[in-house]
Tab-separated table of C-alpha atoms in Angstrom:
chain	number	residue	atom	x	y	z
I	1214	UNK	CA	-113.231	-211.051	99.442
I	1215	UNK	CA	-110.889	-209.913	96.702
I	1216	UNK	CA	-111.915	-207.337	93.941
I	1217	UNK	CA	-108.987	-207.100	91.541
I	1218	UNK	CA	-105.999	-205.717	93.513
I	1219	UNK	CA	-108.275	-204.756	96.475
I	1220	UNK	CA	-109.471	-206.674	99.413
I	1221	UNK	CA	-112.965	-205.812	100.538
I	1222	UNK	CA	-113.911	-206.564	104.188
I	1223	UNK	CA	-117.377	-206.456	105.914
I	1224	UNK	CA	-117.184	-204.170	108.816
I	1225	UNK	CA	-119.875	-202.841	111.236
I	1226	UNK	CA	-122.567	-203.290	108.676
I	1227	UNK	CA	-120.488	-201.698	105.857
I	1228	UNK	CA	-117.458	-202.300	103.768
I	1229	UNK	CA	-113.764	-201.404	104.029
I	1230	UNK	CA	-111.456	-201.351	100.962
I	1231	UNK	CA	-107.748	-202.365	101.625
I	1232	UNK	CA	-104.730	-203.020	99.667
I	1233	UNK	CA	-104.077	-206.164	101.638
I	1234	UNK	CA	-105.483	-208.529	104.395
I	1235	UNK	CA	-102.650	-207.401	106.615
I	1236	UNK	CA	-103.743	-203.764	106.625
I	1237	UNK	CA	-107.165	-204.957	107.935
I	1238	UNK	CA	-105.847	-205.891	111.400
I	1239	UNK	CA	-106.673	-202.333	112.610
I	1240	UNK	CA	-110.264	-203.159	112.366
I	1241	UNK	CA	-109.812	-205.207	115.622
I	1242	UNK	CA	-109.609	-201.923	117.609
I	1243	UNK	CA	-112.441	-201.251	119.903
I	1244	UNK	CA	-113.545	-198.109	117.959
I	1245	UNK	CA	-116.857	-197.901	119.862
I	1246	UNK	CA	-115.149	-197.681	123.204
I	1247	UNK	CA	-112.370	-195.368	122.061
I	1248	UNK	CA	-114.166	-192.906	119.945
I	1249	UNK	CA	-117.796	-192.990	120.452
I	1250	UNK	CA	-117.810	-190.757	123.381
I	1251	UNK	CA	-120.346	-188.155	122.191
I	1252	UNK	CA	-122.855	-187.398	119.420
I	1253	UNK	CA	-121.147	-187.074	116.127
I	1254	UNK	CA	-123.981	-185.245	114.425
I	1255	UNK	CA	-122.842	-182.655	111.898
I	1256	UNK	CA	-119.697	-182.135	110.037
I	1257	UNK	CA	-116.756	-184.147	111.363
I	1258	UNK	CA	-112.853	-183.750	110.850
I	1259	UNK	CA	-110.936	-187.129	110.781
I	1260	UNK	CA	-107.194	-186.549	110.951
I	1261	UNK	CA	-105.493	-189.944	110.262
I	1262	UNK	CA	-108.076	-191.498	108.213
I	1263	UNK	CA	-106.338	-194.781	107.357
I	1264	UNK	CA	-108.706	-196.861	105.163
I	1265	UNK	CA	-111.793	-194.795	105.821
I	1266	UNK	CA	-113.122	-197.146	108.445
I	1267	UNK	CA	-113.639	-194.275	110.973
I	1268	UNK	CA	-115.397	-192.273	108.454
I	1269	UNK	CA	-117.786	-195.095	107.808
I	1270	UNK	CA	-118.429	-195.212	111.654
I	1271	UNK	CA	-118.884	-191.608	112.114
I	1272	UNK	CA	-121.549	-191.678	109.409
I	1273	UNK	CA	-123.153	-194.510	111.308
I	1274	UNK	CA	-122.980	-192.451	114.410
I	1275	UNK	CA	-124.756	-189.391	112.905
I	1276	UNK	CA	-122.076	-187.403	110.881
I	1277	UNK	CA	-123.525	-185.583	107.759
I	1278	UNK	CA	-120.055	-185.087	106.330
I	1279	UNK	CA	-116.442	-186.255	106.940
I	1280	UNK	CA	-113.343	-184.451	105.884
I	1281	UNK	CA	-110.430	-186.944	106.058
I	1282	UNK	CA	-106.730	-186.127	106.137
I	1283	UNK	CA	-104.528	-189.231	105.162
I	1284	UNK	CA	-101.094	-188.500	103.871
I	1285	UNK	CA	-100.362	-192.130	102.467
I	1286	UNK	CA	-101.492	-192.155	98.787
I	1287	UNK	CA	-102.446	-195.799	98.774
I	1288	UNK	CA	-104.444	-195.523	102.058
I	1289	UNK	CA	-106.001	-192.296	100.876
I	1290	UNK	CA	-107.180	-194.023	97.678
I	1291	UNK	CA	-108.807	-196.891	99.743
I	1292	UNK	CA	-110.300	-194.506	102.163
I	1293	UNK	CA	-112.095	-192.876	99.283
I	1294	UNK	CA	-113.268	-196.212	98.097
I	1295	UNK	CA	-114.509	-197.038	101.472
I	1296	UNK	CA	-116.470	-193.928	101.780
I	1297	UNK	CA	-117.911	-194.428	98.321
I	1298	UNK	CA	-119.012	-198.047	99.102
I	1299	UNK	CA	-120.880	-196.730	102.232
I	1300	UNK	CA	-122.322	-193.555	100.953
I	1301	UNK	CA	-120.228	-191.301	103.182
I	1302	UNK	CA	-120.227	-187.625	102.048
I	1303	UNK	CA	-116.985	-185.967	102.254
I	1304	UNK	CA	-113.465	-185.609	100.914
I	1305	UNK	CA	-110.068	-187.233	101.601
I	1306	UNK	CA	-107.034	-184.816	101.548
I	1307	UNK	CA	-103.594	-186.543	100.860
I	1308	UNK	CA	-101.764	-184.252	103.466
I	1309	UNK	CA	-100.205	-184.472	106.830
I	1310	UNK	CA	-101.371	-182.077	109.422
I	1311	UNK	CA	-98.650	-180.142	111.513
I	1312	UNK	CA	-95.732	-181.842	109.806
I	1313	UNK	CA	-92.458	-180.436	108.521
I	1314	UNK	CA	-92.780	-182.539	105.103
I	1315	UNK	CA	-92.334	-179.942	102.500
I	1316	UNK	CA	-95.257	-179.529	100.200
I	1317	UNK	CA	-97.334	-182.339	101.707
I	1318	UNK	CA	-98.385	-180.800	105.032
I	1319	UNK	CA	-101.063	-178.319	106.144
I	1320	UNK	CA	-101.028	-176.296	109.417
I	1321	UNK	CA	-103.712	-176.799	112.112
I	1322	UNK	CA	-104.682	-173.173	111.713
I	1323	UNK	CA	-105.480	-173.801	108.037
I	1324	UNK	CA	-107.454	-177.066	108.614
I	1325	UNK	CA	-109.512	-175.305	111.251
I	1326	UNK	CA	-110.610	-172.432	108.918
I	1327	UNK	CA	-113.466	-174.797	108.133
I	1328	UNK	CA	-116.289	-175.376	110.435
I	1329	UNK	CA	-116.533	-178.870	112.245
I	1330	UNK	CA	-118.693	-180.055	115.003
I	1331	UNK	CA	-116.310	-182.888	116.027
I	1332	UNK	CA	-112.592	-183.569	115.462
I	1333	UNK	CA	-111.022	-187.008	115.626
I	1334	UNK	CA	-107.165	-187.081	115.702
I	1335	UNK	CA	-105.203	-190.290	115.441
I	1336	UNK	CA	-102.022	-189.449	113.628
I	1337	UNK	CA	-98.650	-189.707	115.667
I	1338	UNK	CA	-97.161	-186.409	116.091
I	1339	UNK	CA	-100.285	-184.456	114.727
I	1340	UNK	CA	-101.651	-184.007	118.269
I	1341	UNK	CA	-98.587	-182.243	119.527
I	1342	UNK	CA	-99.082	-179.385	117.104
I	1343	UNK	CA	-102.338	-178.555	119.006
I	1344	UNK	CA	-100.126	-177.523	122.001
I	1345	UNK	CA	-98.795	-174.490	119.970
I	1346	UNK	CA	-102.258	-173.540	118.670
I	1347	UNK	CA	-104.052	-170.433	120.055
I	1348	UNK	CA	-107.048	-171.384	122.284
I	1349	UNK	CA	-109.366	-169.537	120.001
I	1350	UNK	CA	-108.684	-172.111	117.173
I	1351	UNK	CA	-109.282	-175.007	119.466
I	1352	UNK	CA	-112.558	-173.618	120.538
I	1353	UNK	CA	-113.746	-173.517	117.009
I	1354	UNK	CA	-114.528	-177.220	117.333
I	1355	UNK	CA	-116.781	-177.981	120.365
I	1356	UNK	CA	-115.850	-181.648	120.526
I	1357	UNK	CA	-112.575	-183.430	120.242
I	1358	UNK	CA	-111.300	-187.000	120.577
I	1359	UNK	CA	-107.567	-187.327	120.343
I	1360	UNK	CA	-105.313	-190.284	120.596
I	1361	UNK	CA	-102.347	-189.303	122.594
I	1362	UNK	CA	-99.039	-191.458	122.230
I	1363	UNK	CA	-97.404	-190.646	125.491
I	1364	UNK	CA	-98.224	-189.743	129.155
I	1365	UNK	CA	-96.667	-186.415	128.591
I	1366	UNK	CA	-98.749	-185.499	125.577
I	1367	UNK	CA	-101.792	-186.381	127.355
I	1368	UNK	CA	-100.905	-184.267	130.357
I	1369	UNK	CA	-99.902	-181.214	128.277
I	1370	UNK	CA	-103.017	-181.548	125.935
I	1371	UNK	CA	-105.204	-182.019	128.751
I	1372	UNK	CA	-104.121	-178.964	130.589
I	1373	UNK	CA	-104.266	-176.942	127.519
I	1374	UNK	CA	-107.907	-177.894	126.812
I	1375	UNK	CA	-108.890	-177.289	130.328
I	1376	UNK	CA	-107.394	-173.738	130.191
I	1377	UNK	CA	-109.428	-173.261	126.918
I	1378	UNK	CA	-112.714	-174.019	128.699
I	1379	UNK	CA	-113.288	-177.786	127.866
I	1380	UNK	CA	-114.232	-180.705	130.157
I	1381	UNK	CA	-111.515	-183.305	129.561
I	1382	UNK	CA	-111.697	-187.160	130.076
I	1383	UNK	CA	-109.344	-189.971	129.032
I	1384	UNK	CA	-109.123	-193.699	128.592
I	1385	UNK	CA	-105.826	-195.659	128.727
I	1386	UNK	CA	-105.383	-198.649	126.387
I	1387	UNK	CA	-102.893	-201.143	125.051
I	1388	UNK	CA	-102.344	-200.913	121.389
I	1389	UNK	CA	-100.797	-204.420	121.105
I	1390	UNK	CA	-104.030	-206.011	122.435
I	1391	UNK	CA	-106.576	-203.299	121.440
I	1392	UNK	CA	-107.640	-203.297	125.081
I	1393	UNK	CA	-109.062	-200.420	126.855
I	1394	UNK	CA	-107.877	-200.338	130.462
I	1395	UNK	CA	-110.409	-199.482	133.103
I	1396	UNK	CA	-112.952	-196.746	132.909
I	1397	UNK	CA	-113.001	-193.318	131.558
I	1398	UNK	CA	-111.376	-190.874	133.900
I	1399	UNK	CA	-111.848	-187.137	134.405
I	1400	UNK	CA	-108.689	-185.152	133.616
I	1401	UNK	CA	-107.476	-182.669	136.200
I	1402	UNK	CA	-103.973	-181.085	136.465
I	1403	UNK	CA	-102.923	-183.400	139.310
I	1404	UNK	CA	-104.757	-186.498	138.091
I	1405	UNK	CA	-102.786	-189.808	138.281
I	1406	UNK	CA	-101.926	-191.203	134.850
I	1407	UNK	CA	-101.012	-194.904	134.624
I	1408	UNK	CA	-97.283	-195.422	134.114
I	1409	UNK	CA	-97.477	-198.827	132.471
I	1410	UNK	CA	-99.639	-197.457	129.444
I	1411	UNK	CA	-98.361	-195.624	126.502
I	1412	UNK	CA	-101.593	-194.924	124.608
I	1413	UNK	CA	-104.495	-192.785	125.678
I	1414	UNK	CA	-107.707	-191.465	124.057
I	1415	UNK	CA	-108.463	-188.074	125.257
I	1416	UNK	CA	-112.042	-186.564	124.873
I	1417	UNK	CA	-112.700	-182.942	125.206
I	1418	UNK	CA	-116.079	-181.092	125.240
I	1419	UNK	CA	-116.420	-177.349	125.368
I	1420	UNK	CA	-118.600	-176.129	128.163
């Protein structure tokens, strides 16, 4: 329904604030299959928070606090509203992570100065910055779920997290149809990655 210039949509037992109906199309994503791969208890990092819908879900899945990074000013405002509507404790930073944008970006090293139990990354290009990060920083967060936007990125990140001491799995999916393809697969250096798929969700658990 409309509330002034906002559109409020019911979603997963809560409410999402949006600047338009068009922006709500992302709510069709199979979030449970993509991101609910482990326990979200504790403090969670959400890079690419969009409208705050994943922050809402993370609270539902057990998060006690969610720290969101969403660089788009309008989307960040609605993410704050979504969190307020659903009683999600946390903060929204209007910043890119690992971007050359002057004055509006923060490094992974700076972000990971804070303590998190889980990190979710869905922001095209942000995940590639993890490749240059020291393993000690990555190990600060014991559980990661990362959207990879190419086969190469998945392979490089998977190998890096393996070397850092994580168990790594991945799921291919089609963004156009929001369709997860097949089952979750264990990542190994020589694993076969489907060539016809561009998007992958990678999960990593520190052993």
